[in-house]
PDB file of C-alpha atoms in Angstrom:
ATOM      1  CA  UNK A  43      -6.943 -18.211  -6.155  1.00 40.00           C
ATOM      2  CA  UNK A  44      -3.526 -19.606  -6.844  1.00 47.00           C
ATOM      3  CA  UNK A  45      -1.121 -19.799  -3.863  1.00 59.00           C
ATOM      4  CA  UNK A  46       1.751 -19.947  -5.434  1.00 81.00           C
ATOM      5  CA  UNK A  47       4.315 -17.155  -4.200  1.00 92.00           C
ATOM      6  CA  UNK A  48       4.991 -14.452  -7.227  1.00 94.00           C
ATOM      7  CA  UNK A  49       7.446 -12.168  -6.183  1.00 97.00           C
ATOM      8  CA  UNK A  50       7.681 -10.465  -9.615  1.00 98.00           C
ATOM      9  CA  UNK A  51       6.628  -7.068 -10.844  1.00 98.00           C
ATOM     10  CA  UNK A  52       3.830  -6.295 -13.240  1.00 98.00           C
ATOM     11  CA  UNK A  53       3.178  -3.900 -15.605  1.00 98.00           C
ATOM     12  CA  UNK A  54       0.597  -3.805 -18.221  1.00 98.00           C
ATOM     13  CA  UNK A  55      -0.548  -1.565 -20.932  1.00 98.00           C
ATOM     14  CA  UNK A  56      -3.718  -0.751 -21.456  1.00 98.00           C
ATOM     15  CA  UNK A  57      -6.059   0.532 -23.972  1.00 94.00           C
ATOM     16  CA  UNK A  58      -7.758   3.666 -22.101  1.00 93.00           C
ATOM     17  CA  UNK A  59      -6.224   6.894 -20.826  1.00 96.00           C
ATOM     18  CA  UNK A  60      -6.583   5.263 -17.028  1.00 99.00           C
ATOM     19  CA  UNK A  61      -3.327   4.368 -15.060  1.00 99.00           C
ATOM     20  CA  UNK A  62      -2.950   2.795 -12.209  1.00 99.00           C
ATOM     21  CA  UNK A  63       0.281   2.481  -9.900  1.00 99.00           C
ATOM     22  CA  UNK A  64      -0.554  -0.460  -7.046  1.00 99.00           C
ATOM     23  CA  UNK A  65       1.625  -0.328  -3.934  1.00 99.00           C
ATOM     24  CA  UNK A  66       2.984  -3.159  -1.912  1.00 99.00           C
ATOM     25  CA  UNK A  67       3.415  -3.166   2.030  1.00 98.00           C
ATOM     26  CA  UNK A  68       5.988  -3.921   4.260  1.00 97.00           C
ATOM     27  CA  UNK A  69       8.221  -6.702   4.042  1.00 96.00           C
ATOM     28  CA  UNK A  70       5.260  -7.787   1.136  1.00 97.00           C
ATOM     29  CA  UNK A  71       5.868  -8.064  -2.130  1.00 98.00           C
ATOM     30  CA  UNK A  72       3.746  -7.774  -5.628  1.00 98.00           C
ATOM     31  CA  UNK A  73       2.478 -10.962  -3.991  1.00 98.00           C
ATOM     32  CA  UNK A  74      -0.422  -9.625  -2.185  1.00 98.00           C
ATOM     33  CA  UNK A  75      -1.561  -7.226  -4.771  1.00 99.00           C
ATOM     34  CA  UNK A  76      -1.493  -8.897  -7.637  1.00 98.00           C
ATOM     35  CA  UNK A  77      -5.033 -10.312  -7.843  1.00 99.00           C
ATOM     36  CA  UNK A  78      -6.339  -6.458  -7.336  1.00 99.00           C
ATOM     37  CA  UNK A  79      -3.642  -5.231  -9.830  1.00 99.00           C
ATOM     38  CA  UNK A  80      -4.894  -7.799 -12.659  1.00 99.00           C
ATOM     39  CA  UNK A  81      -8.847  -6.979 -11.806  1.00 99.00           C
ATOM     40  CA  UNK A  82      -7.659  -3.512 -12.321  1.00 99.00           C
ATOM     41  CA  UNK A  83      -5.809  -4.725 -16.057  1.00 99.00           C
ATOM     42  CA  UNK A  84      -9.064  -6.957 -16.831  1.00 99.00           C
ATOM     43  CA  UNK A  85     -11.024  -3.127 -17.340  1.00 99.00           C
ATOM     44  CA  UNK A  86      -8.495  -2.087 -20.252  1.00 98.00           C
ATOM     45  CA  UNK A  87      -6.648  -0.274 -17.439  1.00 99.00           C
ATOM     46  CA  UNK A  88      -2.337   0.955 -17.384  1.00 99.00           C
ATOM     47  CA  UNK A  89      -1.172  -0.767 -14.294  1.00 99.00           C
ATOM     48  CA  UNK A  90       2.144  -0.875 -12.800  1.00 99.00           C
ATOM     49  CA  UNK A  91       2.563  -2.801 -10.242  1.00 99.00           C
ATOM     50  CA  UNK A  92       6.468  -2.537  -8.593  1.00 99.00           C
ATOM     51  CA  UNK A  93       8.724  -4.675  -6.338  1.00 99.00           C
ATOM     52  CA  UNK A  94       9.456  -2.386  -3.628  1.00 99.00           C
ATOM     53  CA  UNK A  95      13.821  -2.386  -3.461  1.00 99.00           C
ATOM     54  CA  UNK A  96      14.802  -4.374  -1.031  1.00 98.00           C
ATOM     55  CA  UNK A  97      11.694  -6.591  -1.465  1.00 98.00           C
ATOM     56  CA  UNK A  98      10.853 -10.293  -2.567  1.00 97.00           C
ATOM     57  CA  UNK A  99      14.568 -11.486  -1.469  1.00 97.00           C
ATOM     58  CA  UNK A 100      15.757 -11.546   1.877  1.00 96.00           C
ATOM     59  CA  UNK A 101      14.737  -9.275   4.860  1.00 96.00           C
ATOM     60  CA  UNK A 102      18.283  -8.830   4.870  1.00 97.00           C
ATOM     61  CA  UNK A 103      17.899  -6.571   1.738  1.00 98.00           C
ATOM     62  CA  UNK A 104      15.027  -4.533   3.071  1.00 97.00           C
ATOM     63  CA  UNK A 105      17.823  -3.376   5.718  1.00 96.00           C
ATOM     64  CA  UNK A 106      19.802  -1.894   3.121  1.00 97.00           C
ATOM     65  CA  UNK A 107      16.941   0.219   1.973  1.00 98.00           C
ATOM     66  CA  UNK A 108      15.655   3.763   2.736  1.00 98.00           C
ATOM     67  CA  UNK A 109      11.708   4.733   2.528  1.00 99.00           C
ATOM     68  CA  UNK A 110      13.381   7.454   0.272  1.00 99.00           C
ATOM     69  CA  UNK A 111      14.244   4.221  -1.802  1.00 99.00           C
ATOM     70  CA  UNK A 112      10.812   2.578  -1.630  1.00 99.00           C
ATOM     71  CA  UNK A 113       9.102   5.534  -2.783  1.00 99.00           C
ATOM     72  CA  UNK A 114      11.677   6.487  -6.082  1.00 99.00           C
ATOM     73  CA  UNK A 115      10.204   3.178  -7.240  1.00 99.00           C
ATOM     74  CA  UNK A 116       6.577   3.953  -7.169  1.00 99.00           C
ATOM     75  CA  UNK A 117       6.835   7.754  -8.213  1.00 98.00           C
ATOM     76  CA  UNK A 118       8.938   5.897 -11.170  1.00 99.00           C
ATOM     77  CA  UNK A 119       5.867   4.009 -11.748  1.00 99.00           C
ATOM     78  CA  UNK A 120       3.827   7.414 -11.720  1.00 99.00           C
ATOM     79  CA  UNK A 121       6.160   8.947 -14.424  1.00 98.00           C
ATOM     80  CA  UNK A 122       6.167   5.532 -16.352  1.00 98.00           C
ATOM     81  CA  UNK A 123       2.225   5.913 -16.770  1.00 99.00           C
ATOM     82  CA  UNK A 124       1.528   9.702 -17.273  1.00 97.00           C
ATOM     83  CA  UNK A 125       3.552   9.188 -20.978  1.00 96.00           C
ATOM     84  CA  UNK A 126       0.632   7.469 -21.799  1.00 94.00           C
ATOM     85  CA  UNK A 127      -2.504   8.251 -19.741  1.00 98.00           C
ATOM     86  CA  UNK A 128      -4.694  11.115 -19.397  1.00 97.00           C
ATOM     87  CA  UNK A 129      -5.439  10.138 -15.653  1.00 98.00           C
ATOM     88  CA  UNK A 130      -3.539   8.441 -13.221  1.00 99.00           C
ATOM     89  CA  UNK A 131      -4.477   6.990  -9.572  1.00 99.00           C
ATOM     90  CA  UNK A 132      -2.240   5.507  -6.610  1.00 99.00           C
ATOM     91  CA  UNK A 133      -4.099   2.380  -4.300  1.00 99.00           C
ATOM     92  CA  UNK A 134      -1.907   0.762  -1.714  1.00 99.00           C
ATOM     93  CA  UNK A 135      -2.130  -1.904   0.586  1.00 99.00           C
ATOM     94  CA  UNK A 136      -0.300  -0.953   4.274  1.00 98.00           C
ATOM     95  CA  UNK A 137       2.595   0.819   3.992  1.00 98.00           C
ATOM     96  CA  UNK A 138       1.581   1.145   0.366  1.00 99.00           C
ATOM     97  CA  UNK A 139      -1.167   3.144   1.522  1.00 99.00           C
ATOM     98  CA  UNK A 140       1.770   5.504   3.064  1.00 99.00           C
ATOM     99  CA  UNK A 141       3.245   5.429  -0.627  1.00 99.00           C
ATOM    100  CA  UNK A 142       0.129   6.552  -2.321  1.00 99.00           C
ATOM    101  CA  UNK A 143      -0.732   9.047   0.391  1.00 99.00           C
ATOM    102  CA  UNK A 144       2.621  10.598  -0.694  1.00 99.00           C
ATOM    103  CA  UNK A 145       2.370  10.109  -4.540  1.00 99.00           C
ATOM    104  CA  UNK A 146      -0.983  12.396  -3.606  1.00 99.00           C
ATOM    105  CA  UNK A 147       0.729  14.567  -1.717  1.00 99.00           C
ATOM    106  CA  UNK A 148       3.728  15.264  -3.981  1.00 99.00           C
ATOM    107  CA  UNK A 149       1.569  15.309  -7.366  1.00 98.00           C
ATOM    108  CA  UNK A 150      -1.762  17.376  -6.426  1.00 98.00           C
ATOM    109  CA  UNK A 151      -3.294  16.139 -10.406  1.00 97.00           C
ATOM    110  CA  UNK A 152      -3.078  12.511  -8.873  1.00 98.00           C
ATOM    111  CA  UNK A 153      -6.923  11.680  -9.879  1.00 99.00           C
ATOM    112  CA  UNK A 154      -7.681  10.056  -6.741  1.00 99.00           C
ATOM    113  CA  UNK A 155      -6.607   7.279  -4.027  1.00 99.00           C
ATOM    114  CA  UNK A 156      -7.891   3.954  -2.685  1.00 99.00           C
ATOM    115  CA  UNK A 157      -6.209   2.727   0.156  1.00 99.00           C
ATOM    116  CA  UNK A 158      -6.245  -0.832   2.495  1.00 99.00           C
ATOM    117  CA  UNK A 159      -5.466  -0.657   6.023  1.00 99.00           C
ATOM    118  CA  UNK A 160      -3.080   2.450   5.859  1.00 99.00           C
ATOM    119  CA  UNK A 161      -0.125   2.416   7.853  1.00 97.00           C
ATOM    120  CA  UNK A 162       0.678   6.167   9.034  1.00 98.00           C
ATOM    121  CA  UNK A 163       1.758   5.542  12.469  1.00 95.00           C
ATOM    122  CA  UNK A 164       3.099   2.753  15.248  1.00 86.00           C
ATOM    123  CA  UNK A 165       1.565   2.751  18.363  1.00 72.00           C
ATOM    124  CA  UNK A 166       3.757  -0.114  19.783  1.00 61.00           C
ATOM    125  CA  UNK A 167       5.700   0.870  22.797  1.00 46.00           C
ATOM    126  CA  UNK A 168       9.130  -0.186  21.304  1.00 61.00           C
ATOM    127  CA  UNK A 169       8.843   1.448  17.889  1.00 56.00           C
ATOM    128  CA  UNK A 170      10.838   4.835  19.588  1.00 62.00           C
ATOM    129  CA  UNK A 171      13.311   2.834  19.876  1.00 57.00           C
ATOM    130  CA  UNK A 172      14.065   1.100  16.436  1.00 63.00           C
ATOM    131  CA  UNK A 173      17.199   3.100  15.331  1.00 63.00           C
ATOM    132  CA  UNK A 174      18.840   2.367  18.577  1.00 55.00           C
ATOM    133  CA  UNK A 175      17.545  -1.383  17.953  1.00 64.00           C
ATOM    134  CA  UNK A 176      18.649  -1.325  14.338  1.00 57.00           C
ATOM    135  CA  UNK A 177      22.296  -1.238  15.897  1.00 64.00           C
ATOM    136  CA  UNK A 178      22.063  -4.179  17.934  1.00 66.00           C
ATOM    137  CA  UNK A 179      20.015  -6.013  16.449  1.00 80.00           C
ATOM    138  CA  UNK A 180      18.717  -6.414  12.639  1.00 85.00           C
ATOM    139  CA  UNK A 181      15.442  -8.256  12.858  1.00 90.00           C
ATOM    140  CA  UNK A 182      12.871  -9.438  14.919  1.00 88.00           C
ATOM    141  CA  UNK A 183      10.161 -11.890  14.306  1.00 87.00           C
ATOM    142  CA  UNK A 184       7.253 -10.813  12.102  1.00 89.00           C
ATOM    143  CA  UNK A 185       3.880 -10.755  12.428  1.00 76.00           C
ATOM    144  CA  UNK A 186       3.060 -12.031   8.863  1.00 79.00           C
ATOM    145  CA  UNK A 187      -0.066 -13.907   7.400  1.00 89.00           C
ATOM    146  CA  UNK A 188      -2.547 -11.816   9.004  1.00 97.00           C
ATOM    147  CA  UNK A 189      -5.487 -13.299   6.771  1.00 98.00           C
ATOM    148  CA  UNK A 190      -8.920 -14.532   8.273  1.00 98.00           C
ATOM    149  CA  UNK A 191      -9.267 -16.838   4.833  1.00 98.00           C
ATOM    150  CA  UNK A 192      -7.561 -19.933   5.473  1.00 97.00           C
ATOM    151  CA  UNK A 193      -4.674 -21.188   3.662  1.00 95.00           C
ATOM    152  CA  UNK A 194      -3.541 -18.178   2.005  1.00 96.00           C
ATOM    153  CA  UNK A 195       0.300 -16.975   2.038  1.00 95.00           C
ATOM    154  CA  UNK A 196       0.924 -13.372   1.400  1.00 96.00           C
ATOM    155  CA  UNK A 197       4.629 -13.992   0.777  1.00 95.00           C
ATOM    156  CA  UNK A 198       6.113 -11.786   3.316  1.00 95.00           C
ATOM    157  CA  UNK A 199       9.725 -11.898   5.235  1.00 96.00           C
ATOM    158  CA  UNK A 200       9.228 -14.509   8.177  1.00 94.00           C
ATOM    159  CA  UNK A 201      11.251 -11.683  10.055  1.00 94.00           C
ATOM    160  CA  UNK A 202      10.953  -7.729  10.378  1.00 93.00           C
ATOM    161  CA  UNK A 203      13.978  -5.784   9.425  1.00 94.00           C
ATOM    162  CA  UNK A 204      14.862  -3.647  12.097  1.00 91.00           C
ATOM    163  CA  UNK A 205      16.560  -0.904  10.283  1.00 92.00           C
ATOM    164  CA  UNK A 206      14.017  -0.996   7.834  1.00 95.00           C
ATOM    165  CA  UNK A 207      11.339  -0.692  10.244  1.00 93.00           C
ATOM    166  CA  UNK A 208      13.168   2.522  11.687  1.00 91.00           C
ATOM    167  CA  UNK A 209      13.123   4.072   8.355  1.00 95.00           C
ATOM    168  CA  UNK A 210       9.163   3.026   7.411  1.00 96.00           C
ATOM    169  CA  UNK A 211       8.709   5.314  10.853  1.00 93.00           C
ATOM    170  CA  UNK A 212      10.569   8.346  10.258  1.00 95.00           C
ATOM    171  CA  UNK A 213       8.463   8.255   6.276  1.00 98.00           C
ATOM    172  CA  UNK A 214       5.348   7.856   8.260  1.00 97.00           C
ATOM    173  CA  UNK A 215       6.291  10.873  10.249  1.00 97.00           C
ATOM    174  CA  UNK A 216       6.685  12.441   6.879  1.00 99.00           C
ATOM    175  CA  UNK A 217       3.590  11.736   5.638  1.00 99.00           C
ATOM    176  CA  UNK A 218       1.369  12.432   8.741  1.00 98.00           C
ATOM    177  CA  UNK A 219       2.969  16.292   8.771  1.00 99.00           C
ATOM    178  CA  UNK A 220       1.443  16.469   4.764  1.00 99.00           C
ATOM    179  CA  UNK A 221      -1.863  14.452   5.576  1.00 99.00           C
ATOM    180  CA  UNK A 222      -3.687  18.079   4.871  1.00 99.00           C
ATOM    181  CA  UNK A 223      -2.248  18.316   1.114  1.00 99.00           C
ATOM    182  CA  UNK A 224      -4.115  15.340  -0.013  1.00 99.00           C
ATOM    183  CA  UNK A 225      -7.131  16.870  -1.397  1.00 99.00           C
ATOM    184  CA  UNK A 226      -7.741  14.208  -3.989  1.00 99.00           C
ATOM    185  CA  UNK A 227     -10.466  11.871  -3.835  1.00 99.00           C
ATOM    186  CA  UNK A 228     -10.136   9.133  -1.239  1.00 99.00           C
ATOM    187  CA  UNK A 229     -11.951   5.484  -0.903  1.00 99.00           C
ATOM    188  CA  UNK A 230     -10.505   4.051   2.085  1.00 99.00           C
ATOM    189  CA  UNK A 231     -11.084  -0.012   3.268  1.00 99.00           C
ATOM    190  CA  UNK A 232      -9.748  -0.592   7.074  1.00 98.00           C
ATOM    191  CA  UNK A 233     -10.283  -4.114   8.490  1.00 99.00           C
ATOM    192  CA  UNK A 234     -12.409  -4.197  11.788  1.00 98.00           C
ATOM    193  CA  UNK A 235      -9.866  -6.819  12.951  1.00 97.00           C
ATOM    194  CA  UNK A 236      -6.618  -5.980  12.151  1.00 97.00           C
ATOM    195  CA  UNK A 237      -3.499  -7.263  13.824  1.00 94.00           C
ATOM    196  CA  UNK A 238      -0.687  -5.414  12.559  1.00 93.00           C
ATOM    197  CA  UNK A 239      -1.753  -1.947  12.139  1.00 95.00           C
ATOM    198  CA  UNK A 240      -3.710   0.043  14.287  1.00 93.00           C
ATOM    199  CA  UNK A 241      -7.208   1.188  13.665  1.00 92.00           C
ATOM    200  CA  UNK A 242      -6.124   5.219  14.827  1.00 96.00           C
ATOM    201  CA  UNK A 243      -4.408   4.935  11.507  1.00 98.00           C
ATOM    202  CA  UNK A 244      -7.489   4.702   9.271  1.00 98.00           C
ATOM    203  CA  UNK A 245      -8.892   7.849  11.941  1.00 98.00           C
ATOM    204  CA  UNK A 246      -5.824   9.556  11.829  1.00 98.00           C
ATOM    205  CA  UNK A 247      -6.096   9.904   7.929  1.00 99.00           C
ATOM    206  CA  UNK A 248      -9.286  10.413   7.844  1.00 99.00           C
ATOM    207  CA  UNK A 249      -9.156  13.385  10.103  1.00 99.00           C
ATOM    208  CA  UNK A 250      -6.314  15.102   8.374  1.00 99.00           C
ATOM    209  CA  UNK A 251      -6.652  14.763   4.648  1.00 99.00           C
ATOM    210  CA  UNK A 252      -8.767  17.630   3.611  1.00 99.00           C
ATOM    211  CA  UNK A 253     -10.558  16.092   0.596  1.00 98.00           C
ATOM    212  CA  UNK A 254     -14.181  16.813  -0.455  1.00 98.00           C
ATOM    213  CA  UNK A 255     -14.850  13.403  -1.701  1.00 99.00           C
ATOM    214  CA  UNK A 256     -14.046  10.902   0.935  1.00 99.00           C
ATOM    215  CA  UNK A 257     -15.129   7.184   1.410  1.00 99.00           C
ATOM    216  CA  UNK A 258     -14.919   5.058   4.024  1.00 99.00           C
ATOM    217  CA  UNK A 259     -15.760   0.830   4.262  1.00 99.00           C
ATOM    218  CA  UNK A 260     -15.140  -1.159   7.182  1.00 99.00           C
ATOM    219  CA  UNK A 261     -14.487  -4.562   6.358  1.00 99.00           C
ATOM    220  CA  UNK A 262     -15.875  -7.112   8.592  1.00 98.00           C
ATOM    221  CA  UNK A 263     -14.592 -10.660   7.282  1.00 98.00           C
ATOM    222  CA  UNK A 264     -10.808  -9.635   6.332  1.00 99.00           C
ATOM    223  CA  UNK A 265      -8.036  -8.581   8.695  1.00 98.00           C
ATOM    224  CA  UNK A 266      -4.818  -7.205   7.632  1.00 98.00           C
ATOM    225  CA  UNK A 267      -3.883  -7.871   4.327  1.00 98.00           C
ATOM    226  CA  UNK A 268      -7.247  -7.559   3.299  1.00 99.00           C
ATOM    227  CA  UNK A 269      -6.755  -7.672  -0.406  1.00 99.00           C
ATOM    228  CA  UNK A 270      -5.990 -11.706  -0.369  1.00 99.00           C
ATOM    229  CA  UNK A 271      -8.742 -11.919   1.997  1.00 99.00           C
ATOM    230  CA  UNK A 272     -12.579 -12.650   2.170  1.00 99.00           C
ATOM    231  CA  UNK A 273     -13.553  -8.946   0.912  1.00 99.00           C
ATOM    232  CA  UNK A 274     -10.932  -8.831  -1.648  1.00 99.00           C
ATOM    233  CA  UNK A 275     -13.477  -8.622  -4.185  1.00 99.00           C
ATOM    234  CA  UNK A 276     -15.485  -6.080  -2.481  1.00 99.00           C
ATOM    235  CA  UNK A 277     -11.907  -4.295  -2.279  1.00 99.00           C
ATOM    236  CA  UNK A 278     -11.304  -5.080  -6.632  1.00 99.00           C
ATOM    237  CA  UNK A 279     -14.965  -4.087  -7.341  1.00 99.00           C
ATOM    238  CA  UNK A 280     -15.389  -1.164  -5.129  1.00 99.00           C
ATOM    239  CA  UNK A 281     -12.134   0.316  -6.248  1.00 99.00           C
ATOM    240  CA  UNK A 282     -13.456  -0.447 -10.346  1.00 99.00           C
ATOM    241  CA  UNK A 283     -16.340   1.637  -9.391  1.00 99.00           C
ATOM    242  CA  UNK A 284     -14.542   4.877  -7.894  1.00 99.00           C
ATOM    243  CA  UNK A 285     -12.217   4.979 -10.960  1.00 99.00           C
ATOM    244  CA  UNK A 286     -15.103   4.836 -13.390  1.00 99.00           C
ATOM    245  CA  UNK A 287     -16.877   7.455 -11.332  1.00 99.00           C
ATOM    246  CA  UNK A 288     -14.479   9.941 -11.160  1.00 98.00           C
ATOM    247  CA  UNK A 289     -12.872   8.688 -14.867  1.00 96.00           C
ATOM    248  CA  UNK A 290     -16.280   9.648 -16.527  1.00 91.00           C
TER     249      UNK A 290
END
């Protein structure tokens, strides 16, 4: 796998009626998803892949940003790919997830979701008080790199932006209200050791959305960011085979 930090969109065309918008995390950045979002190109699939606004710069940025801006740029995507494909599906890595739980709850003919250690929820005992925090005092240190495989870099802010962080709360309160509209199909991967996000958050979606057709995979050899990690191709394959399925 090549290291080397890639900060930039993608977007590719492909030759099927399949689309597929990839999510980010964050404080990420196209960075961590691009090896699933080209595996998901190499099968003749649309991709589109976006930098999150206030993403791949400075956390600085990320504090002048809104979830409400985050998620324009991936419903974009959505719109981007439906000019041109019969079927379109939302995967997401961490607060990506959160993205594509709301692209299915906002578009009920989304075809179906995969999602990577969804983040829906902060159990932390400080995270009430991020807006009051987000006056004082703009970041904190991150907890980045949370990858069992050893030298990989995910890219990510070497600080959290505190405002940010406040707003990436209030959108997950948004989306745990609506967990019950996502009735699409659902493959979800949640690490077994995951330091940043909580597992509740995997149980707390999986208790809520009311789709038939539900999978879940624990992931034993990956923790957080999970798709640059040991079961990243278990991630790329597994996710190939619940598009087919449902695309056939």
């Amino acid at each position: 796998m090549d290291n080397a930090i890639d900060h930039a969109p993608l977007h590719h065309d492909g030759d099927s009626g399949i689309g597929v918008v990839v999510c980010h995390g964050f404080t990420g950045s196209p960075h961590s998803m691009r090896p699933w979002a080209r595996h998901l190109a190499a099968q003749g699939w649309s991709v589109r892949l976006p930098l999150l606004p206030g993403h791949g710069t400075s956390w600085r940025d990320a504090n002048r940003t809104t979830w409400q801006d985050w998620y324009t740029e991936v419903e974009r995507a959505v719109t981007d790919l439906r000019r041109h494909c019969t079927s379109v599906y939302a995967v997401g890595l961490s607060m990506g997830g959160t993205l594509a739980l709301r692209l299915a709850q906002q578009h009920p003919d989304l075809a179906g979701v995969v999602l990577v250690n969804p983040a829906v929820t902060m159990l932390r005992w400080d995270a009430k008080l991020l807006p009051v925090l987000g006056m004082v005092l703009p970041s904190v240190p991150a907890i980045g790199n949370d990858i069992a495989k050893p030298g990989v870099d995910e890219g990510a802010y070497p600080r959290t932006p505190v405002r940010a962080a406040a707003s990436l709360r209030r959108f997950q309160a948004v989306v745990r209200a609506d967990l019950p509209k996502v009735a699409q199909p659902v493959l979800l991967y949640h690490s077994a050791n995951d330091h940043v996000v909580e597992p509740v958050n995997s149980e707390i979606v999986l208790k809520n959305i009311t789709s038939a057709d539900v999978q879940e995979v624990v992931l034993q050899d990956s923790y957080h960011v999970a798709t640059l990690d040991h079961d990243a191709p278990r991630i790329f394959d597994g996710s190939v085979d619940f598009i087919r399925r449902l695309s056939s």
